C-alpha positions in Angstrom: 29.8 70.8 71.3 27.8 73.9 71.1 25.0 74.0 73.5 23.2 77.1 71.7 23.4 80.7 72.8 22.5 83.0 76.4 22.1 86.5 76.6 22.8 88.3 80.0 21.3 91.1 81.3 22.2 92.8 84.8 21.0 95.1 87.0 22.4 96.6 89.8 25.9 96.8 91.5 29.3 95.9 90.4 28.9 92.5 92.7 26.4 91.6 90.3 28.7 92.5 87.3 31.2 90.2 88.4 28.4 87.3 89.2 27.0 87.5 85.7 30.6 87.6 83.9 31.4 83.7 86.5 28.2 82.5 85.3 29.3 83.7 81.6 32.3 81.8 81.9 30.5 78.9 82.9 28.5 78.7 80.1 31.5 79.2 77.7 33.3 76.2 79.6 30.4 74.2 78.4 30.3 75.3 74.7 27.2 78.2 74.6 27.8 80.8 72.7 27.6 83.8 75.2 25.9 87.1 73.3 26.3 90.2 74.4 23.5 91.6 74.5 21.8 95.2 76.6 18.5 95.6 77.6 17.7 98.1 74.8 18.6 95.4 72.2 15.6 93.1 73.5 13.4 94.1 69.9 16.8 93.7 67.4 15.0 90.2 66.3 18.6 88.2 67.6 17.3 84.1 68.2 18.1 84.0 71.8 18.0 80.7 73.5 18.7 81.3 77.1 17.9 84.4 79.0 19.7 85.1 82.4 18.2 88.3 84.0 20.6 88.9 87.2 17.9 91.4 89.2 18.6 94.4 91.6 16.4 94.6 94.6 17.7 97.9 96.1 14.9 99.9 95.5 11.0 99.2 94.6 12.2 101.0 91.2 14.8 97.9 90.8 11.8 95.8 91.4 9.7 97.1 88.7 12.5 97.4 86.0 13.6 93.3 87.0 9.8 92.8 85.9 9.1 94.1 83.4 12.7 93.3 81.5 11.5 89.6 82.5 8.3 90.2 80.6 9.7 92.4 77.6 12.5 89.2 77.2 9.5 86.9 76.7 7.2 89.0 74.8 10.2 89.6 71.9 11.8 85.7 72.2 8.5 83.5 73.4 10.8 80.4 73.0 13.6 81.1 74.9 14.2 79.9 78.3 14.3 82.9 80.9 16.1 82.3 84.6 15.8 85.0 87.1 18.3 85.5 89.6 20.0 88.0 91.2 18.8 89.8 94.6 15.2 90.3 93.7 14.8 86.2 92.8 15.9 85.7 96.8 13.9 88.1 98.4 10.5 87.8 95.7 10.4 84.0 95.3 6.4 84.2 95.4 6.1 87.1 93.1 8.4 85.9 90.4 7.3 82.1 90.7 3.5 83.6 89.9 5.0 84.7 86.4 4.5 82.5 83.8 6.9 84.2 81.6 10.0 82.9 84.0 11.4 79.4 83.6 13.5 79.4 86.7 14.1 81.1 89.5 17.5 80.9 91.1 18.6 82.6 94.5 22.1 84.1 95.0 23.4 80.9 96.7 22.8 78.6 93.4 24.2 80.9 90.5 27.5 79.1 90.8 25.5 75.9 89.5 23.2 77.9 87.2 24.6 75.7 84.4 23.5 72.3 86.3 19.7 74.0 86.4 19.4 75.1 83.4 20.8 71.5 82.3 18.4 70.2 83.8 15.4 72.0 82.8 16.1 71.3 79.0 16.0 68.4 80.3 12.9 67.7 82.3 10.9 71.1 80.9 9.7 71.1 84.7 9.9 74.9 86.3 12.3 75.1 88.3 12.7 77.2 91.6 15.6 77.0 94.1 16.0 79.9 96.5 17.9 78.6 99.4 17.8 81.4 102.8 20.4 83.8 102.7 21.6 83.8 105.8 22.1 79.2 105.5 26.1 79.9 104.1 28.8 80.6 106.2 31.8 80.6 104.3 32.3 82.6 100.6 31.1 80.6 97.8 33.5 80.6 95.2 32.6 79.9 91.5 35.7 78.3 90.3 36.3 80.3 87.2 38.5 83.5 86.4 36.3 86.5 85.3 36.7 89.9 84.6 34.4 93.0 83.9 35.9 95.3 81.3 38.7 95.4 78.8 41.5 97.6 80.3 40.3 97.0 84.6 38.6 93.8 86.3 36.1 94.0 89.5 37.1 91.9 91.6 34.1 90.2 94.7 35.9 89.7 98.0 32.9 89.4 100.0 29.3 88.7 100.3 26.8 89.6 102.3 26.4 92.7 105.3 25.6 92.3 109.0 25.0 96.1 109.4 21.5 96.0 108.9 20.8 99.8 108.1 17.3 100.4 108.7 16.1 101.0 104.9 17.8 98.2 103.1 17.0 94.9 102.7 20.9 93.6 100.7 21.3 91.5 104.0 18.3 89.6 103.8 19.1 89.4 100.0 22.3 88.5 100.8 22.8 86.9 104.0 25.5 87.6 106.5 29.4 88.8 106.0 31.3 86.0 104.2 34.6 86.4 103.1 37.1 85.4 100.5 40.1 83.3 101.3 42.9 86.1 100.4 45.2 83.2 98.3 41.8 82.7 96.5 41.9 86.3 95.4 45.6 86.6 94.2 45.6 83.9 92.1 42.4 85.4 90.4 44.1 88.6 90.2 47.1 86.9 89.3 45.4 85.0 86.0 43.6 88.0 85.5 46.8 90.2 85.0 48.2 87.6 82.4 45.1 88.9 80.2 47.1 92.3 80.3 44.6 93.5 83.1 45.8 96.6 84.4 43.5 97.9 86.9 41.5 96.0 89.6 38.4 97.4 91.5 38.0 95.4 95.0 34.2 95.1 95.5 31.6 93.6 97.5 28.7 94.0 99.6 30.2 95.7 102.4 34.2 95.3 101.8 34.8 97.0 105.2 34.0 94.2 106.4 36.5 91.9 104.6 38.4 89.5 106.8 36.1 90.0 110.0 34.3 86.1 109.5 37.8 85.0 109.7 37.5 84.9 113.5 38.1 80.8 114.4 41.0 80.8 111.7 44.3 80.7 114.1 46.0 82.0 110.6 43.8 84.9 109.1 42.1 85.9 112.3 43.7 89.2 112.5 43.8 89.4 108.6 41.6 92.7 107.0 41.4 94.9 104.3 44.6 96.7 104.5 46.3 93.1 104.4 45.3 92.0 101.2 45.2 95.5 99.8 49.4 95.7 100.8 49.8 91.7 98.9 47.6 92.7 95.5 50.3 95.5 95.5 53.2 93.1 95.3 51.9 92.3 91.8 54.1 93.4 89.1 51.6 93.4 86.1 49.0 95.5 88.5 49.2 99.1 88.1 46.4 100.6 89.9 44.1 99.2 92.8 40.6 101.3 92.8 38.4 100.6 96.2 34.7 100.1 95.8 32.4 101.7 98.3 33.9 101.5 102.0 32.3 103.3 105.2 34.0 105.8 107.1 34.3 104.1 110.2 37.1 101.6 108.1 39.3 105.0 107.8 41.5 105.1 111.3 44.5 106.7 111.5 45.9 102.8 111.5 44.7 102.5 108.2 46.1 105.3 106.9 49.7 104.7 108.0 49.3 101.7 106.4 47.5 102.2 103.0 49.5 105.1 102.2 52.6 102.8 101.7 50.7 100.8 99.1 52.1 102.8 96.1 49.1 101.6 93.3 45.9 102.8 95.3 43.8 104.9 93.2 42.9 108.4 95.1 39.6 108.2 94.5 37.3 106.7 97.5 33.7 106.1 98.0 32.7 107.2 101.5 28.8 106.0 101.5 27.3 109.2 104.1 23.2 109.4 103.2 23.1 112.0 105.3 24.4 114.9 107.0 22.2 114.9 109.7 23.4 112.7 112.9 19.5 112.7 113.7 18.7 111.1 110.1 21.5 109.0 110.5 20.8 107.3 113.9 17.0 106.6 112.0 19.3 105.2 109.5 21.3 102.5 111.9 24.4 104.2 110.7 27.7 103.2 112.5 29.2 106.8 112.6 28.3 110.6 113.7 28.9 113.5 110.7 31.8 114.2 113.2 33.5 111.1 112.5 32.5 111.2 109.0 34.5 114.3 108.7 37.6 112.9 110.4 37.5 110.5 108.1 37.6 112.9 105.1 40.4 114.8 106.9 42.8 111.9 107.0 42.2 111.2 103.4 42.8 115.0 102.5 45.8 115.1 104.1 47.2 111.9 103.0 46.6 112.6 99.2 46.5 115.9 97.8 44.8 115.3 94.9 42.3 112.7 96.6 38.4 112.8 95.1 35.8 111.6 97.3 32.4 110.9 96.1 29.3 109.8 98.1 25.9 108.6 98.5 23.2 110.6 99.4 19.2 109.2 101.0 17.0 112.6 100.8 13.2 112.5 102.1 14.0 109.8 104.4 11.5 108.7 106.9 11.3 112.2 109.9 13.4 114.3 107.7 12.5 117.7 108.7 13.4 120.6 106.7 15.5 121.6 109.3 17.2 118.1 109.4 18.0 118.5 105.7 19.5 122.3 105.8 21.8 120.2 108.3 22.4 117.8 106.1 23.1 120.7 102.9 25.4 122.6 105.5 27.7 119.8 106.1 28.1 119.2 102.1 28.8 122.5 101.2 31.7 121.8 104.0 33.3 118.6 103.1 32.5 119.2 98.8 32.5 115.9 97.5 33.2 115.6 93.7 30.4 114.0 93.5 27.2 113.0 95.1 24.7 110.2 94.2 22.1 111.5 95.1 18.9 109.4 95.9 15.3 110.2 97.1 13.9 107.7 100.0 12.4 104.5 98.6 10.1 102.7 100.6 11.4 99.4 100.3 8.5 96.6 102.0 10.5 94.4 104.6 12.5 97.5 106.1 12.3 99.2 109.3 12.2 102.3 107.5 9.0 101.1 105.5 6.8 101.0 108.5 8.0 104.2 109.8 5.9 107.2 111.2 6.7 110.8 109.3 7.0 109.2 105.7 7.8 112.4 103.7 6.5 113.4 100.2 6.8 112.6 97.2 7.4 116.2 95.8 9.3 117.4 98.7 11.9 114.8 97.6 11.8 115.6 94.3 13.0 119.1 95.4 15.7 118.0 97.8 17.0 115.2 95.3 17.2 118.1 92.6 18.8 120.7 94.7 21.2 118.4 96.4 22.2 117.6 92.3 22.9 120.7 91.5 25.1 121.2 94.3 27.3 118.4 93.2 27.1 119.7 89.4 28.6 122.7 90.5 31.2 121.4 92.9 31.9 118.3 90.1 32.7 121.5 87.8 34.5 123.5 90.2 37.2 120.8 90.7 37.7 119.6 87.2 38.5 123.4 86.0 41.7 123.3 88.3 43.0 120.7 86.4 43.3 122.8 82.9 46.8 123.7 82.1 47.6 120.7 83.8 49.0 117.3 82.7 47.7 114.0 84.0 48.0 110.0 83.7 45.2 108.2 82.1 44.7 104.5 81.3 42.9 104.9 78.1 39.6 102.3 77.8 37.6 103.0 74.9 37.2 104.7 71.7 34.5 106.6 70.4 34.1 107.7 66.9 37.6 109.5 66.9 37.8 110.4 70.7 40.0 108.3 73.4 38.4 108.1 76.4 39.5 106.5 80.2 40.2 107.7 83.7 42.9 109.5 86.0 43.7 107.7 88.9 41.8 109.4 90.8 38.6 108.5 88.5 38.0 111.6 86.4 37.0 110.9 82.9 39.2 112.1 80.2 38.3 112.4 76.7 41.9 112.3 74.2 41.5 114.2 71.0 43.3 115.2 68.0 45.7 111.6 67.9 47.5 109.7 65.6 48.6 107.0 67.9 46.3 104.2 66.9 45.2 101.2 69.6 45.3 102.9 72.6 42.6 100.8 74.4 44.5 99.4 78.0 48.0 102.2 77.8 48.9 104.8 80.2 49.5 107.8 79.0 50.2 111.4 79.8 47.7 113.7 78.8 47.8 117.7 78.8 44.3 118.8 79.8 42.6 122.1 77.8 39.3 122.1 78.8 37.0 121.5 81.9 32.8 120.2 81.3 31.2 119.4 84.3 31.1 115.2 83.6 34.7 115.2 82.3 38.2 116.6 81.2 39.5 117.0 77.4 43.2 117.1 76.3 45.9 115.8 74.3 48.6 113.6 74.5 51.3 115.2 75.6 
């Protein structure tokens, strides 16, 4: 029986992503109509019933944008029922429960009953606010329902939550300690998923170094990390490529490399989160690794695969940065030359040890640093994709856009396809000849 119809709209991270697609699912399973809908469509006039707003408390610019969607939702559909959730609901209870726009608000912990809440506030008509602490569940919480992200590749949560505690982010107290996912829990996702004719999977979390560490008091999967289930989702015939979200450096041993170089479908590409270059910034940071290390790390990598790309994040204008601290910091990027930099200027995010220190540096001076440390990776991103002209190269083709194919190497360079006649080419592999180089992307034929 159809229930009537719910627009998502997310912010944030790829955990998130793969959240709002479960509680999608769950709708479906009770007979709503799920619309896609983005946050530019909010004045297109669409009757919306049900508004789900899954918010991004990383910075105070998350914040503001979770807001002001969940007013701009209202103002355009006055009847519809908005839920906030998402990182910003656990950590802003008060603020959002003092906006009369919101229906309910819903912590990280109860999204996997979201359905049940909304239920019963159709019901009752009463507000509703359940934010449970964080830090109260041990264990992963599963939400019993196969999900995935995109057409051709699937994100795929194997964790929750962070016990590093870095000194300008609040994700643990968002969401709560490291829990992992049972690894037979994960395959047979991966496994249903692949049926779809799912080719790629991205492993994600909140800090998926971490994976497998909570499993401490099991006699079985005590010893069981990372590497482990990476080496079983290879075993998976209808898998062709396995992309790593963001890992640390300090998960790269040689140990690790012995053994993920024998799992034939990782993609080259890896994340290495740095935010800085300077070991001073860094130990300000609560960063579990020296530049020193960081560069081992890199080395391995390098030397493993050939054509690896490594991209990064990058914190300028935190809290004490001196200019000489960030000339280190430019110094040792010029030396490793990532193929890409993230690069973000300091936000001063209330509830952080960061937030309350001394030496808070300006605004403009971060602008500066933020838009020379971009250029920088402009140049570098360039650099590295003109070496692949003349060149052919696999790429699992996604989309299409007016008449151009578009998808990804392996190693997660974009690669626009013209001048086909092959028609639905969405989710195949093909070899492409590469002509041209732009700084964002590659362009070629097939081949």
């Amino acid at each position: 029986m159809k229930q009537g119809n719910i627009a998502f709209l997310t912010l944030g991270c790829k955990v998130n992503q793969y959240e709002t697609n479960a509680m999608a699912q769950k709708f479906k399973e009770e007979g709503y109509e799920v619309i896609e809908y983005e946050s530019s469509d909010i004045k297109s006039g669409t009757e919306i019933d049900i508004y789900v707003i899954n918010t991004c408390t990383v910075t105070n610019i998350s914040d503001r944008k979770s807001r002001q969607i969940l007013r701009k939702v209202k103002e355009h559909n006055p009847n519809a029922i908005i839920v906030a959730t998402g990182c910003y609901a656990q950590v802003a209870k008060e603020v959002l429960n003092n906006m009369e726009e919101i229906d309910l608000v819903l912590g990280n912990n109860e999204k996997k009953d979201i359905v049940q809440y909304v239920e019963q506030f159709k019901e009752n008509n009463n507000r509703i606010s359940e934010v449970k602490d964080a830090f109260e569940p041990k264990e992963f919480s599963e939400f019993g329902t196969t999900t995935y992200t995109e057409k051709t590749r699937a994100a795929i949560k194997v964790q929750d939550g962070c016990d590093r505690f870095c000194t300008y982010c609040i994700i643990p107290y968002a969401r709560g300690r490291v829990r992992s996912r049972r690894p037979e829990k994960i395959i047979e996702e991966i496994k249903e998923i692949s049926k779809k004719g799912i080719k790629e999977v991205v492993i994600t979390g909140i800090h998926i170094a971490s994976y497998g560490k909570d499993f401490i008091n099991d006699e079985k999967l005590k010893e069981y990390r990372l590497i482990d289930l990476l080496q079983e989702i290879n075993k998976i015939d209808e898998i062709k490529r396995i992309r790593l979200g963001s890992i640390e450096p300090t998960l790269i041993t040689d140990e690790f490399i012995d053994r993920i170089k024998k799992v034939e479908k990782i993609c080259h590409h890896f994340h290495l989160s740095l935010q800085s270059g300077c070991d001073d910034t860094l130990s300000r940071m609560n960063r579990k690794y020296t530049t020193e290390e960081f560069k081992q790390a890199v080395q391995r990598l390098r030397n493993t695969y050939k054509d690896v790309i490594l991209t990064t994040d990058i914190i300028v204008g935190f809290p004490g940065e001196t200019e000489e601290e960030f000339e280190k910091t430019t110094r040792f990027l010029k030396e490793i030359k990532f193929y890409k930099m993230h690069v973000f200027p300091y936000s001063q995010r209330k509830g952080t040890k960061a937030a309350e220190m001394p030496k808070q540096v300006d605004g403009k001076i971060k602008e500066k640093r933020s838009k020379d440390l971009i250029e920088m990776s402009n140049k570098h991103q360039l650099e590295y994709n003109q070496k692949y002209c003349g060149t052919e190269v696999e790429v699992l083709i996604e989309e299409k856009e007016k008449d151009i194919y578009k998808g990804h190497t392996a190693n997660y360079i974009l690669v626009k396809i013209k001048n086909t006649n092959e028609k639905e080419l969405e989710n195949k592999i093909r070899n492409i000849k590469i002509e041209e180089a732009e700084e964002e992307n590659l362009i070629g034929k097939i081949n």
